[in-house]
Every structure is written in structure tokens, then in C-alpha cells.
Amino acid sequence: MHSYVIIDCGTNTFHLNKWQVLPEGSLHLVHAERIPVFIWPEPSPHGYLFSNLAMERMVEAFQQFKSHTQGIKPQHCLAVGTAAFRKALNAEQIQNQLFKATGIRMITLSGQDEAYWISQGIISVHPKNSINGLIMDIGGGSTEFIFADREGIQFLTSLNIGVSRLYQQIPTDDPLSRDDIQRIEQWLE
């Protein structure tokens, strides 16, 4: 039996899912794990960059995940970076360091590709032709909107609006004040 590992490297959390292909061809989830990382790139005079602390958290997460990739063919293990990796100017350097440290390869998804794969994940767990409406995935660095109906995906997009991005751009109180809400609404417009 073949096994596959997918690592979703989000802005706030890295998710690992390990799947096994059963004899009849279906997939069985063997292991799922989440590690909070909070890696949104920080502004610098040269653009947005991952900090050394964010890099340490990423390496620690990948090293923890590495035990679940043992014995799996490299082509059956994939890590995908999302909004934070699209934003950070040093993302490729970080991806190379993660590969050197753990042997796990990473690619960065475009926003459209991220929205597409989210849609495929949702569609795969629902009865055929049963989705009719808006799917929204609110992440740390981006938010994806997908409109699907019985005919399939009609529209999908990824917007650079995420919880970590908002938090970095607009300091707020806890709980949010009326002024905080107005500043957020103005920023979103």
C-alpha cells in the first residue's frame, strides 16, 4: 500500500495529513496533526521578510512532521506554502533551508491555486452535485471565496485579507471597540 503526506503551511498553523491508499483505491486518513507557527512576514526596508524566530518555528514544525514521512517516497510527500510564502521575499531561501533540515520539499501555491485546492477538498467530501453556494476559507494571510453549484465551480478567488494580515495592519483592543471596527472596515474598502 502507498502512503502520501500533505503538509499545508498556513500563516498561523501548519497541518500534516498522512493518507494511505487502500486496496480498492480509496484514501484512509492515517494521521492528522496541527502545529501553531504564526509566521506572517514582517515589514522591513526591503519588503516583507520571515523573521529568524518564524524560521525557527517552521524548522521545529517540519522536524516534528519528519517522523511521519519516514519510508514514504519523496514524490509522495508535498508541503505547500500559502499566503505568507507568497508575501515573504525570502520564502525561497526558507524553503531551501527547510529542505536541507528535513528533506521535505515545499512549493508555494498561487492564490488561485489555493482556492482551487480548497474547492476540491470540499467537493471531495460532499455527495456529487450537492454543493450550491459560497465556500469561504478565512486564513491568516488570505481569504478564499469559491462559488459552486450543481454544475461545478463557477467562480473562485483569493484575496489578500487574512486575520494575521489585519492584526499586523490595524492594532485593536480586545474586545474590538467601535473605532476598531470602523478602521477595519475602512481598510477593507
mmCIF file of C-alpha atoms in Angstrom:
data_model
loop_
_atom_site.group_PDB
_atom_site.id
_atom_site.type_symbol
_atom_site.label_atom_id
_atom_site.label_comp_id
_atom_site.label_asym_id
_atom_site.label_seq_id
_atom_site.Cartn_x
_atom_site.Cartn_y
_atom_site.Cartn_z
ATOM 1 C CA MET A 1 0.000 0.000 0.000
ATOM 2 C CA HIS A 2 1.130 3.515 -0.810
ATOM 3 C CA SER A 3 1.104 6.371 1.660
ATOM 4 C CA TYR A 4 1.030 10.094 0.957
ATOM 5 C CA VAL A 5 1.797 13.076 3.171
ATOM 6 C CA ILE A 6 0.465 16.571 2.509
ATOM 7 C CA ILE A 7 1.622 19.483 4.661
ATOM 8 C CA ASP A 8 -0.413 22.693 4.448
ATOM 9 C CA CYS A 9 1.891 25.518 5.540
ATOM 10 C CA GLY A 10 -0.515 28.262 6.515
ATOM 11 C CA THR A 11 0.271 31.599 8.074
ATOM 12 C CA ASN A 12 -0.882 30.622 11.564
ATOM 13 C CA THR A 13 -0.798 26.820 11.552
ATOM 14 C CA PHE A 14 0.991 24.024 9.709
ATOM 15 C CA HIS A 15 -1.243 20.970 9.103
ATOM 16 C CA LEU A 16 0.024 17.483 8.258
ATOM 17 C CA ASN A 17 -2.254 14.807 6.842
ATOM 18 C CA LYS A 18 -0.954 11.301 6.155
ATOM 19 C CA TRP A 19 -3.096 9.173 3.841
ATOM 20 C CA GLN A 20 -2.928 5.513 2.920
ATOM 21 C CA VAL A 21 -4.309 4.178 -0.363
ATOM 22 C CA LEU A 22 -6.481 1.151 0.383
ATOM 23 C CA PRO A 23 -6.584 -1.866 -1.974
ATOM 24 C CA GLU A 24 -9.837 -0.701 -3.613
ATOM 25 C CA GLY A 25 -8.254 2.718 -4.296
ATOM 26 C CA SER A 26 -9.912 4.831 -1.626
ATOM 27 C CA LEU A 27 -7.933 7.009 0.761
ATOM 28 C CA HIS A 28 -7.775 6.428 4.503
ATOM 29 C CA LEU A 29 -6.545 9.196 6.828
ATOM 30 C CA VAL A 30 -3.837 7.616 8.986
ATOM 31 C CA HIS A 31 -2.634 10.663 10.910
ATOM 32 C CA ALA A 32 -3.501 14.374 11.196
ATOM 33 C CA GLU A 33 -1.517 16.924 13.143
ATOM 34 C CA ARG A 34 -1.593 20.704 13.607
ATOM 35 C CA ILE A 35 1.234 22.880 14.861
ATOM 36 C CA PRO A 36 0.717 26.612 15.528
ATOM 37 C CA VAL A 37 3.537 28.616 13.905
ATOM 38 C CA PHE A 38 2.377 32.253 13.460
ATOM 39 C CA ILE A 39 4.844 33.132 10.697
ATOM 40 C CA TRP A 40 3.374 36.203 8.962
ATOM 41 C CA PRO A 41 6.349 38.066 7.379
ATOM 42 C CA GLU A 42 7.425 41.298 8.992
ATOM 43 C CA PRO A 43 7.901 44.581 7.146
ATOM 44 C CA SER A 44 11.494 45.642 6.507
ATOM 45 C CA PRO A 45 13.080 48.397 4.387
ATOM 46 C CA HIS A 46 13.413 45.811 1.581
ATOM 47 C CA GLY A 47 9.886 44.370 1.786
ATOM 48 C CA TYR A 48 8.254 41.659 3.865
ATOM 49 C CA LEU A 49 10.588 39.004 5.299
ATOM 50 C CA PHE A 50 10.230 35.960 7.528
ATOM 51 C CA SER A 51 11.924 36.633 10.865
ATOM 52 C CA ASN A 52 14.546 34.342 12.391
ATOM 53 C CA LEU A 53 12.007 33.402 15.072
ATOM 54 C CA ALA A 54 9.439 32.426 12.405
ATOM 55 C CA MET A 55 12.125 30.356 10.682
ATOM 56 C CA GLU A 56 12.883 28.528 13.943
ATOM 57 C CA ARG A 57 9.182 27.711 14.394
ATOM 58 C CA MET A 58 8.969 26.424 10.813
ATOM 59 C CA VAL A 59 12.028 24.172 11.228
ATOM 60 C CA GLU A 60 10.689 22.825 14.544
ATOM 61 C CA ALA A 61 7.331 22.014 12.926
ATOM 62 C CA PHE A 62 8.967 20.307 9.930
ATOM 63 C CA GLN A 63 11.260 18.289 12.210
ATOM 64 C CA GLN A 64 8.230 17.145 14.203
ATOM 65 C CA PHE A 65 6.447 16.220 10.948
ATOM 66 C CA LYS A 66 9.515 14.419 9.561
ATOM 67 C CA SER A 67 8.814 11.255 11.581
ATOM 68 C CA HIS A 68 5.565 10.837 9.604
ATOM 69 C CA THR A 69 7.408 10.969 6.278
ATOM 70 C CA GLN A 70 9.812 8.102 7.037
ATOM 71 C CA GLY A 71 9.575 5.345 4.441
ATOM 72 C CA ILE A 72 7.458 7.465 2.087
ATOM 73 C CA LYS A 73 8.756 8.115 -1.419
ATOM 74 C CA PRO A 74 9.781 11.763 -1.831
ATOM 75 C CA GLN A 75 7.278 12.172 -4.683
ATOM 76 C CA HIS A 76 4.516 11.116 -2.241
ATOM 77 C CA CYS A 77 5.321 13.901 0.247
ATOM 78 C CA LEU A 78 4.489 17.512 -0.512
ATOM 79 C CA ALA A 79 4.419 20.686 1.549
ATOM 80 C CA VAL A 80 2.535 23.664 0.158
ATOM 81 C CA GLY A 81 3.080 27.240 1.252
ATOM 82 C CA THR A 82 0.215 29.702 1.091
ATOM 83 C CA ALA A 83 -0.213 33.475 1.641
ATOM 84 C CA ALA A 84 2.773 34.054 3.942
ATOM 85 C CA PHE A 85 5.067 32.369 1.415
ATOM 86 C CA ARG A 86 3.584 34.425 -1.409
ATOM 87 C CA LYS A 87 4.297 37.618 0.562
ATOM 88 C CA ALA A 88 7.782 36.970 2.000
ATOM 89 C CA LEU A 89 10.710 37.971 -0.197
ATOM 90 C CA ASN A 90 12.880 35.335 1.493
ATOM 91 C CA ALA A 91 10.378 32.472 1.028
ATOM 92 C CA GLU A 92 12.541 30.544 -1.447
ATOM 93 C CA GLN A 93 15.548 30.763 0.878
ATOM 94 C CA ILE A 94 13.403 29.483 3.767
ATOM 95 C CA GLN A 95 12.030 26.628 1.638
ATOM 96 C CA ASN A 96 15.604 25.590 0.774
ATOM 97 C CA GLN A 97 16.580 25.678 4.468
ATOM 98 C CA LEU A 98 13.562 23.544 5.390
ATOM 99 C CA PHE A 99 14.503 21.017 2.703
ATOM 100 C CA LYS A 100 18.125 20.875 3.924
ATOM 101 C CA ALA A 101 16.949 20.408 7.522
ATOM 102 C CA THR A 102 14.288 17.763 6.853
ATOM 103 C CA GLY A 103 14.324 16.569 3.230
ATOM 104 C CA ILE A 104 10.724 17.774 2.785
ATOM 105 C CA ARG A 105 10.154 19.763 -0.410
ATOM 106 C CA MET A 106 7.791 22.718 -0.487
ATOM 107 C CA ILE A 107 6.100 24.632 -3.268
ATOM 108 C CA THR A 108 4.211 27.915 -2.958
ATOM 109 C CA LEU A 109 0.665 27.922 -4.283
ATOM 110 C CA SER A 110 -0.704 30.957 -6.084
ATOM 111 C CA GLY A 111 -3.863 32.402 -4.545
ATOM 112 C CA GLN A 112 -5.958 30.952 -7.385
ATOM 113 C CA ASP A 113 -4.385 27.516 -6.920
ATOM 114 C CA GLU A 114 -5.034 27.701 -3.184
ATOM 115 C CA ALA A 115 -8.703 28.499 -3.840
ATOM 116 C CA TYR A 116 -8.915 25.660 -6.376
ATOM 117 C CA TRP A 117 -7.470 23.034 -3.998
ATOM 118 C CA ILE A 118 -9.733 24.228 -1.178
ATOM 119 C CA SER A 119 -12.695 23.754 -3.515
ATOM 120 C CA GLN A 120 -11.536 20.256 -4.446
ATOM 121 C CA GLY A 121 -11.198 19.296 -0.781
ATOM 122 C CA ILE A 122 -14.723 20.496 -0.007
ATOM 123 C CA ILE A 123 -16.206 18.850 -3.095
ATOM 124 C CA SER A 124 -14.481 15.537 -2.342
ATOM 125 C CA VAL A 125 -16.291 15.089 0.985
ATOM 126 C CA HIS A 126 -19.806 16.009 -0.199
ATOM 127 C CA PRO A 127 -22.196 13.963 -2.315
ATOM 128 C CA LYS A 128 -21.838 14.669 -6.030
ATOM 129 C CA ASN A 129 -23.722 17.782 -7.180
ATOM 130 C CA SER A 130 -24.836 18.660 -3.627
ATOM 131 C CA ILE A 131 -22.920 21.920 -3.208
ATOM 132 C CA ASN A 132 -24.835 25.066 -4.063
ATOM 133 C CA GLY A 133 -23.477 28.274 -2.624
ATOM 134 C CA LEU A 134 -20.467 30.143 -1.333
ATOM 135 C CA ILE A 135 -17.454 28.459 0.251
ATOM 136 C CA MET A 136 -15.201 30.767 2.245
ATOM 137 C CA ASP A 137 -11.864 29.900 3.844
ATOM 138 C CA ILE A 138 -10.622 32.627 6.187
ATOM 139 C CA GLY A 139 -6.916 32.164 6.782
ATOM 140 C CA GLY A 140 -4.141 34.098 8.429
ATOM 141 C CA GLY A 141 -2.843 35.749 5.269
ATOM 142 C CA SER A 142 -5.644 35.395 2.746
ATOM 143 C CA THR A 143 -9.314 34.558 2.360
ATOM 144 C CA GLU A 144 -10.606 32.378 -0.453
ATOM 145 C CA PHE A 145 -14.092 32.675 -1.944
ATOM 146 C CA ILE A 146 -15.483 29.863 -4.081
ATOM 147 C CA PHE A 147 -18.947 29.782 -5.609
ATOM 148 C CA ALA A 148 -20.097 26.313 -6.618
ATOM 149 C CA ASP A 149 -23.370 24.922 -7.827
ATOM 150 C CA ARG A 150 -24.603 21.597 -9.165
ATOM 151 C CA GLU A 151 -22.673 22.227 -12.390
ATOM 152 C CA GLY A 152 -19.350 22.681 -10.545
ATOM 153 C CA ILE A 153 -17.108 25.590 -9.630
ATOM 154 C CA GLN A 154 -18.420 28.829 -11.136
ATOM 155 C CA PHE A 155 -16.031 31.303 -9.533
ATOM 156 C CA LEU A 156 -13.048 31.267 -7.220
ATOM 157 C CA THR A 157 -10.638 33.881 -5.964
ATOM 158 C CA SER A 158 -8.142 34.555 -3.213
ATOM 159 C CA LEU A 159 -7.995 37.962 -1.541
ATOM 160 C CA ASN A 160 -5.067 39.278 0.474
ATOM 161 C CA ILE A 161 -7.236 39.612 3.548
ATOM 162 C CA GLY A 162 -6.431 37.356 6.470
ATOM 163 C CA VAL A 163 -6.586 37.513 10.233
ATOM 164 C CA SER A 164 -2.816 37.879 10.729
ATOM 165 C CA ARG A 165 -2.594 40.473 7.976
ATOM 166 C CA LEU A 166 -5.385 42.524 9.583
ATOM 167 C CA TYR A 167 -3.811 42.158 13.017
ATOM 168 C CA GLN A 168 -0.480 43.429 11.686
ATOM 169 C CA GLN A 169 -2.018 46.354 9.808
ATOM 170 C CA ILE A 170 -4.559 47.516 12.381
ATOM 171 C CA PRO A 171 -3.819 47.424 16.115
ATOM 172 C CA THR A 172 -7.044 46.718 18.017
ATOM 173 C CA ASP A 173 -8.415 46.358 21.506
ATOM 174 C CA ASP A 174 -9.752 43.089 22.893
ATOM 175 C CA PRO A 175 -12.712 43.081 22.622
ATOM 176 C CA LEU A 176 -12.943 45.194 19.470
ATOM 177 C CA SER A 177 -14.140 48.753 20.001
ATOM 178 C CA ARG A 178 -16.456 50.604 17.614
ATOM 179 C CA ASP A 179 -13.403 52.593 16.436
ATOM 180 C CA ASP A 180 -11.539 49.333 15.751
ATOM 181 C CA ILE A 181 -14.429 48.042 13.646
ATOM 182 C CA GLN A 182 -14.566 51.309 11.666
ATOM 183 C CA ARG A 183 -10.792 51.195 10.997
ATOM 184 C CA ILE A 184 -11.050 47.573 9.833
ATOM 185 C CA GLU A 185 -13.998 48.386 7.538
ATOM 186 C CA GLN A 186 -12.098 51.346 6.070
ATOM 187 C CA TRP A 187 -9.015 49.178 5.478
ATOM 188 C CA LEU A 188 -11.107 46.508 3.756
ATOM 189 C CA GLU A 189 -12.705 49.036 1.404
#
